[in-house]
mmCIF file of C-alpha atoms in Angstrom:
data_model
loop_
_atom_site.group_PDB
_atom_site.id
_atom_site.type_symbol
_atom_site.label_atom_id
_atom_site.label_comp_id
_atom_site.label_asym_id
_atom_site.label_seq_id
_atom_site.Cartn_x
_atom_site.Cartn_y
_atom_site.Cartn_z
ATOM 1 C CA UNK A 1 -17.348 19.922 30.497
ATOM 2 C CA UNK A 2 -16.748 22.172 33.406
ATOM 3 C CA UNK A 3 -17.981 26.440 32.405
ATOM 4 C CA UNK A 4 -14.319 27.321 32.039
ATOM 5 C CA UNK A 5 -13.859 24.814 29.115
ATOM 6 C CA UNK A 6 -17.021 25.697 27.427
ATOM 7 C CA UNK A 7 -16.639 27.870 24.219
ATOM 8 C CA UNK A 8 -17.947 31.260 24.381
ATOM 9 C CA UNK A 9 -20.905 32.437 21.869
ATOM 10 C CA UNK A 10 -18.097 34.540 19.695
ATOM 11 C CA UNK A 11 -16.364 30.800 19.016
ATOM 12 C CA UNK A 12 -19.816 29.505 18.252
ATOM 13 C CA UNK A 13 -20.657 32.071 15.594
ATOM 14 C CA UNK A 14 -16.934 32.152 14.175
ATOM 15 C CA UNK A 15 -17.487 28.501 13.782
ATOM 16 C CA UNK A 16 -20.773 29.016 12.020
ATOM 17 C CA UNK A 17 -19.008 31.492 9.635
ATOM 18 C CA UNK A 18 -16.403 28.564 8.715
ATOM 19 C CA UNK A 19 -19.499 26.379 7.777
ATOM 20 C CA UNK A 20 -20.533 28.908 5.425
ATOM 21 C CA UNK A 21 -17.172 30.064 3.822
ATOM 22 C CA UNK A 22 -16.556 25.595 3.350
ATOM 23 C CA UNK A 23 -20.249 25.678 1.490
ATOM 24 C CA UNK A 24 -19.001 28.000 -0.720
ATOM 25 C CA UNK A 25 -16.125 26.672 -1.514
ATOM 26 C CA UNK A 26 -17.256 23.804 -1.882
ATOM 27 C CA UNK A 27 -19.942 24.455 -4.240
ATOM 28 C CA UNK A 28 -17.249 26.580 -6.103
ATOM 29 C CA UNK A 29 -15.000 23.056 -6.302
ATOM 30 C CA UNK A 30 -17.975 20.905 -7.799
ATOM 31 C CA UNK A 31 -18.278 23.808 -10.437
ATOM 32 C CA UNK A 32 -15.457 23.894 -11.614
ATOM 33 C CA UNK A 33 -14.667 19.978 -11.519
ATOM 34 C CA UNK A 34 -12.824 17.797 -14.341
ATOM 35 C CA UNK A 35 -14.394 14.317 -13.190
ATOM 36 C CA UNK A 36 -15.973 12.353 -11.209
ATOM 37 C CA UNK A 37 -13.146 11.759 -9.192
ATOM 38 C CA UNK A 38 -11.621 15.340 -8.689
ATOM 39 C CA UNK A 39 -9.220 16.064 -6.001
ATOM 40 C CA UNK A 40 -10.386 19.724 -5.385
ATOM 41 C CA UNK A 41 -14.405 18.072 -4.767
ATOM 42 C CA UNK A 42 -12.957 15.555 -2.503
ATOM 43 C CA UNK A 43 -10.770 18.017 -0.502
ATOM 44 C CA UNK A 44 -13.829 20.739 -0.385
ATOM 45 C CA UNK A 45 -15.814 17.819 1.245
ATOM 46 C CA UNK A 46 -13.738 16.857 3.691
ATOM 47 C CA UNK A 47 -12.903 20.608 5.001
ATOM 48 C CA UNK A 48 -16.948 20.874 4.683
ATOM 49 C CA UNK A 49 -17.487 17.574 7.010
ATOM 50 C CA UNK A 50 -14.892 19.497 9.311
ATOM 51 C CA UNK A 51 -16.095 22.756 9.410
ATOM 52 C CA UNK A 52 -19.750 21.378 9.883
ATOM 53 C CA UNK A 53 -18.181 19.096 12.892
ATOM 54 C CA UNK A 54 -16.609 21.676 14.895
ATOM 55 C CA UNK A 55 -19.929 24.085 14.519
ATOM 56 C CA UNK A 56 -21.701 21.274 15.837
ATOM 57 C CA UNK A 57 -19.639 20.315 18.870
ATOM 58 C CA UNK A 58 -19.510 24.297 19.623
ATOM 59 C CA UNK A 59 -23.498 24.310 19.498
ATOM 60 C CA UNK A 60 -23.956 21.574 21.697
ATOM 61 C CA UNK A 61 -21.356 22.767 24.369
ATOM 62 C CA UNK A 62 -22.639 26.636 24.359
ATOM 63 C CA UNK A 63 -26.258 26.095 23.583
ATOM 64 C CA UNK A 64 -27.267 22.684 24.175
ATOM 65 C CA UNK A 65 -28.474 22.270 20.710
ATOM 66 C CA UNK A 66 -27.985 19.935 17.661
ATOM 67 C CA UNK A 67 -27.439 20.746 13.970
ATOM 68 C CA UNK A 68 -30.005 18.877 11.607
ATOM 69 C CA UNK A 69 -27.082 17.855 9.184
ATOM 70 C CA UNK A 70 -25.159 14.295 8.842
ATOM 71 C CA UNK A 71 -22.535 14.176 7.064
ATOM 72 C CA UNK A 72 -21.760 10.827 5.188
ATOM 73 C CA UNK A 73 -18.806 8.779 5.870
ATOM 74 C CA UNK A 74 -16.160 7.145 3.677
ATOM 75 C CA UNK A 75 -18.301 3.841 4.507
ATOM 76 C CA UNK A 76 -19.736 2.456 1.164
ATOM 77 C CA UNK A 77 -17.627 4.415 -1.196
ATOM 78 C CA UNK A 78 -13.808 5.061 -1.902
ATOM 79 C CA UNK A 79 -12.051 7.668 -1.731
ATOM 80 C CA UNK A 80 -10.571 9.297 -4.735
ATOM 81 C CA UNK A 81 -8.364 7.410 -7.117
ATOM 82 C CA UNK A 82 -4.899 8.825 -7.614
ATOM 83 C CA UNK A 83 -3.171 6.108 -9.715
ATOM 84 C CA UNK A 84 -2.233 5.039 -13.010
ATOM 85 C CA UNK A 85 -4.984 5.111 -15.513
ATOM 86 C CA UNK A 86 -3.236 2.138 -17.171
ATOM 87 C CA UNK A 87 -1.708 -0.206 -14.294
ATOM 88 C CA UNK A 88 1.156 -1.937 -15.088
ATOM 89 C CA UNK A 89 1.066 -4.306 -11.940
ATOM 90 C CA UNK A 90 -1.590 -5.108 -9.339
ATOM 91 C CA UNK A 91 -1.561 -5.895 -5.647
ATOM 92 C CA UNK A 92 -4.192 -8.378 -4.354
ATOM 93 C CA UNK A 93 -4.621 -7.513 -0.273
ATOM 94 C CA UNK A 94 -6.370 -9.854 1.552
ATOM 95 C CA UNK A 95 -8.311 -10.125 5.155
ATOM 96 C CA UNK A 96 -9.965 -13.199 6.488
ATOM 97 C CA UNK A 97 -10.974 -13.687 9.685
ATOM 98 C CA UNK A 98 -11.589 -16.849 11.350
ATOM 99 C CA UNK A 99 -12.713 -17.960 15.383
ATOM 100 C CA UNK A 100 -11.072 -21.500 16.374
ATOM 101 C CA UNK A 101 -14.461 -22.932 16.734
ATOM 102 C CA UNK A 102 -13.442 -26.186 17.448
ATOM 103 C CA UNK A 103 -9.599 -26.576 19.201
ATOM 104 C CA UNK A 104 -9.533 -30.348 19.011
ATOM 105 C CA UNK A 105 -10.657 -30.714 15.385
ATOM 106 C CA UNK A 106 -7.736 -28.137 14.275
ATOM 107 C CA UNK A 107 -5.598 -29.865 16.582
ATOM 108 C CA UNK A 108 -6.717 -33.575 15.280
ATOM 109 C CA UNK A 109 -6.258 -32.761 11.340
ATOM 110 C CA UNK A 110 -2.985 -30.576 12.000
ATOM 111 C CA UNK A 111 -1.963 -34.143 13.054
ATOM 112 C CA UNK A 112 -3.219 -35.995 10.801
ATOM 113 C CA UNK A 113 -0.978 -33.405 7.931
ATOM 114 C CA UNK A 114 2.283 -33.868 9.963
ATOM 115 C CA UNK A 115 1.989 -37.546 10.345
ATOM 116 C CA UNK A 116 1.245 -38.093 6.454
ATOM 117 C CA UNK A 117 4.368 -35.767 5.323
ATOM 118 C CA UNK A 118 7.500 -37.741 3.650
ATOM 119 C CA UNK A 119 9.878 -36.492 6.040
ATOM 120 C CA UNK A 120 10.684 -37.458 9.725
ATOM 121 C CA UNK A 121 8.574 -35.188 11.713
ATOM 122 C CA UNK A 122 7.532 -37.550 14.535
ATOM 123 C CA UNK A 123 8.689 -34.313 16.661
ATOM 124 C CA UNK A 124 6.032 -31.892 14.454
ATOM 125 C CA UNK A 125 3.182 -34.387 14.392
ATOM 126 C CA UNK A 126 3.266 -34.709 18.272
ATOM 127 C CA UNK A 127 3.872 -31.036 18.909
ATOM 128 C CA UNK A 128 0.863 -30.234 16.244
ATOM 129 C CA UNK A 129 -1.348 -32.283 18.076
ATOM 130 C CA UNK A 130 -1.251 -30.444 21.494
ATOM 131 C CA UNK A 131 -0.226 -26.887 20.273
ATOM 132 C CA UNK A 132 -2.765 -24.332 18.590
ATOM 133 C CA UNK A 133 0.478 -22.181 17.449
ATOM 134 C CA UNK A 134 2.255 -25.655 15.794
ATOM 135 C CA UNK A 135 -1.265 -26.635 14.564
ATOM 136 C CA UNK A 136 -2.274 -23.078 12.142
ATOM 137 C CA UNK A 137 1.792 -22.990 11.182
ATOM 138 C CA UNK A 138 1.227 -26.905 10.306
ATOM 139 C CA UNK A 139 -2.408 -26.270 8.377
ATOM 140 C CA UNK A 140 -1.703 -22.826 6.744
ATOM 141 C CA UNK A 141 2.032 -24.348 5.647
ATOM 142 C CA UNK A 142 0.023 -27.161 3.795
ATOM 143 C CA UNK A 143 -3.393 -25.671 2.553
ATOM 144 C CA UNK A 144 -3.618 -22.797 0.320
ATOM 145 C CA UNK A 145 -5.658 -19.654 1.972
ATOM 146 C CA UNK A 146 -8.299 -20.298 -0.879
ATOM 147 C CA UNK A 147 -8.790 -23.990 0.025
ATOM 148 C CA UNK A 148 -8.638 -23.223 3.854
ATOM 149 C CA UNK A 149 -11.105 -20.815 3.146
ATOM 150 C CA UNK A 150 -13.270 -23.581 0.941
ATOM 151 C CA UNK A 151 -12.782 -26.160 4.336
ATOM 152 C CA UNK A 152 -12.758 -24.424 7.173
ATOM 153 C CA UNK A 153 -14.754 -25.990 9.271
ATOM 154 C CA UNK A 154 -12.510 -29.296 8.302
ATOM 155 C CA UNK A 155 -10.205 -27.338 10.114
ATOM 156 C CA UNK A 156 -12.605 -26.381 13.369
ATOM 157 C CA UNK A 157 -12.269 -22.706 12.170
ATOM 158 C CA UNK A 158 -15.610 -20.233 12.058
ATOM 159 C CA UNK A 159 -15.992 -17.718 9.387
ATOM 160 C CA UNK A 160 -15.576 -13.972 10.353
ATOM 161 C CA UNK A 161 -15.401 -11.115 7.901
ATOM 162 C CA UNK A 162 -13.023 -10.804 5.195
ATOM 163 C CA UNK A 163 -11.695 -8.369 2.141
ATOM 164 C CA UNK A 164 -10.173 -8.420 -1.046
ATOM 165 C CA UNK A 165 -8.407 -5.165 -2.358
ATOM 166 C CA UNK A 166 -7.290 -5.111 -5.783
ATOM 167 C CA UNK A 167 -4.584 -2.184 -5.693
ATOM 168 C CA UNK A 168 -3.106 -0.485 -9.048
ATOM 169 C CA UNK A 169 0.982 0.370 -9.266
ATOM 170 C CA UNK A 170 3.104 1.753 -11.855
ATOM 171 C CA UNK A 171 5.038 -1.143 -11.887
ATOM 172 C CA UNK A 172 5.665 -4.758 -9.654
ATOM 173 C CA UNK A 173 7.978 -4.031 -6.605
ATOM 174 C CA UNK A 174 11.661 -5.720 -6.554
ATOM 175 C CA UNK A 175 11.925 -8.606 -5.126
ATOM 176 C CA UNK A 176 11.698 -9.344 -1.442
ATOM 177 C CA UNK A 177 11.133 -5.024 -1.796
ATOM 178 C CA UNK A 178 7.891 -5.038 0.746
ATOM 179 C CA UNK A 179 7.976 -8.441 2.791
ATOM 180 C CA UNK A 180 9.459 -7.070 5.957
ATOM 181 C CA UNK A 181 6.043 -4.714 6.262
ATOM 182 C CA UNK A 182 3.770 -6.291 3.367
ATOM 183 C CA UNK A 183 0.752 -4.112 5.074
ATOM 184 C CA UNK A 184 2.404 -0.510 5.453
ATOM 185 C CA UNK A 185 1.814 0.993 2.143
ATOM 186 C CA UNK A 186 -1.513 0.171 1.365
ATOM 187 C CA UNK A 187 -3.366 3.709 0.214
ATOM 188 C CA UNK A 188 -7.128 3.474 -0.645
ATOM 189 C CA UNK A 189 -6.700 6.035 -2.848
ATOM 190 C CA UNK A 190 -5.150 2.919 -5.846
ATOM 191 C CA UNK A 191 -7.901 1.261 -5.106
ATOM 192 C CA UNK A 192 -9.475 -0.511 -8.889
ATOM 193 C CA UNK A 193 -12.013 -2.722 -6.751
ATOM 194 C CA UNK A 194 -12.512 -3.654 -3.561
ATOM 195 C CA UNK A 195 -14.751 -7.124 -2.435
ATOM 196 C CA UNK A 196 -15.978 -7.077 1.052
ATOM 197 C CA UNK A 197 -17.750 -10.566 3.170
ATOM 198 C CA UNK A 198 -19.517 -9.946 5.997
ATOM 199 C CA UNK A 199 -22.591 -11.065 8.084
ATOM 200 C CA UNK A 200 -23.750 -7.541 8.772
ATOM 201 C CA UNK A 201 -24.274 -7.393 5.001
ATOM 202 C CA UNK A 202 -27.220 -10.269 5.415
ATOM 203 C CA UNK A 203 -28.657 -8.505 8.156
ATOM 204 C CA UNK A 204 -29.034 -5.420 6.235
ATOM 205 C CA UNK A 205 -30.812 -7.214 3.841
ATOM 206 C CA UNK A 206 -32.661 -9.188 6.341
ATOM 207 C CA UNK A 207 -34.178 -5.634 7.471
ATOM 208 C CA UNK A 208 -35.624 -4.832 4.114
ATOM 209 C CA UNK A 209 -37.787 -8.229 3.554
ATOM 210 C CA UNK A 210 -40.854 -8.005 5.742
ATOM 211 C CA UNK A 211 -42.549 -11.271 7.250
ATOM 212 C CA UNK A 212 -45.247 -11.544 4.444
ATOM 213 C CA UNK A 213 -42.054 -11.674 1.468
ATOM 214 C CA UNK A 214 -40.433 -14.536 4.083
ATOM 215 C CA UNK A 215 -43.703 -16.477 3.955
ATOM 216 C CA UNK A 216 -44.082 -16.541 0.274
ATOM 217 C CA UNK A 217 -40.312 -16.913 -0.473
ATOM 218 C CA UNK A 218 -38.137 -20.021 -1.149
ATOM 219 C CA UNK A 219 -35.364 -19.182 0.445
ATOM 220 C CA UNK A 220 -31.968 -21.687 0.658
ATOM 221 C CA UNK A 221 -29.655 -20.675 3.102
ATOM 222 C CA UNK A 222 -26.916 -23.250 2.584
ATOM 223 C CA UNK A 223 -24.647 -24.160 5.225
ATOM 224 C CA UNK A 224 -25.365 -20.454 7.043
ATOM 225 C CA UNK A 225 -21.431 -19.475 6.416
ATOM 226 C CA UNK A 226 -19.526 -16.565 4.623
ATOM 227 C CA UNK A 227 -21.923 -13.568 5.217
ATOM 228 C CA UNK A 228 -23.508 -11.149 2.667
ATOM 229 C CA UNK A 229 -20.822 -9.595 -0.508
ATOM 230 C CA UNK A 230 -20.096 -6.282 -0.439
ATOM 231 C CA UNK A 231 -18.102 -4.892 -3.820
ATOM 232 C CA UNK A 232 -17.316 -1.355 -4.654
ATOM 233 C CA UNK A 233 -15.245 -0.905 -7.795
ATOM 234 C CA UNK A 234 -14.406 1.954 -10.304
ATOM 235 C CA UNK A 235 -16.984 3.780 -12.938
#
């Protein structure tokens, strides 16, 4: 940051005033909340988490100095709900990743599914057995994402990380309503339960055993696949 673009000690201390004006109204907020989940907390926080931000970016850039504060991320927890108390419908969002481990398994088996269908598809069967795009349209047209999910590496895929979101609405969308963007209107804030998979999970956990409870443990590890769960729901 050249000396032109640094902020002057006024914007420092104006900035350290805006810390302590959020505090307060922040503490005021959890006072006077209804719930666990009240709007006016959750809004105090975040203009908190601001406030603190900006201070800290002004230190560093006029002083060369740190604040001894962290404030916590949305990771772990979710955000506050603002839906029905009673849902009338659900939405089930779903993430899984996969790596094409293996090309010429998925390639073989994608194959294997056109050649056994009822119809003519002499065309699909050859085309599924040289083309990775033919070969997922050929599997994931046949297999359910649950059984895919049960076989993959039938299928030469590799397990990455994956979610489940189970969203509340007031009531199910009209037919063919959201398919053009299935994805856009997603808010965190309907959230009932989420369910996350990942690896990273395991190696949290891995972290907390030391080598003498590894020793003296009997530990099965299965088939290594799928990754540490993850689920945040509701009180």
């Amino acid at each position: 940051m050249s000396d032109a673009a640094q902020p002057t000690a006024a914007e420092v201390r104006a900035a350290a005033e805006a810390v302590k004006a959020a505090l307060d109204r922040h503490l005021a907020a959890v006072e006077r909340r209804t719930g666990d989940d009240d709007p006016a907390v959750y809004e105090a926080f975040n203009a908190l988490a601001s406030a603190a931000e900006t201070y800290d970016e002004l230190l560093y850039d006029h002083y060369d100095e740190v604040t001894p504060f962290e404030i916590p991320g949305a990771d772990g927890s979710l955000p506050p709900y603002t839906g029905p108390d009673e849902p009338h419908a659900l939405s089930l969002l779903i993430r899984r990743d996969y790596a094409v481990a293996e090309p010429r398994r998925l390639l073989a088996q994608a194959r294997r599914v056109a050649e056994t269908g009822d119809e003519d598809v002499t065309g699909a069967a050859a085309k599924a057995g040289v083309s990775p795009l033919a070969a997922l349209g050929v599997l994931f047209g046949e297999y359910e994402p649950d059984e895919i999910a049960s076989r993959h590496k039938d299928f030469g895929l590799e397990e990455g990380d994956s979610t489940l979101w189970v969203v509340a609405a007031d009531e199910l969308p009209e037919p063919g309503e959201w398919l053009n963007a299935p994805f856009d209107h997603a808010d965190p804030e309907r959230i009932v339960c989420r369910f996350d998979v990942s690896s990273v999970f395991d190696e949290e956990d891995d972290a907390d055993v030391d080598d003498a409870d590894i020793a003296d443990a009997d530990i099965d590890d299965g088939d290594g696949t799928g990754g540490g769960t993850a689920g945040r729901a509701r009180a």
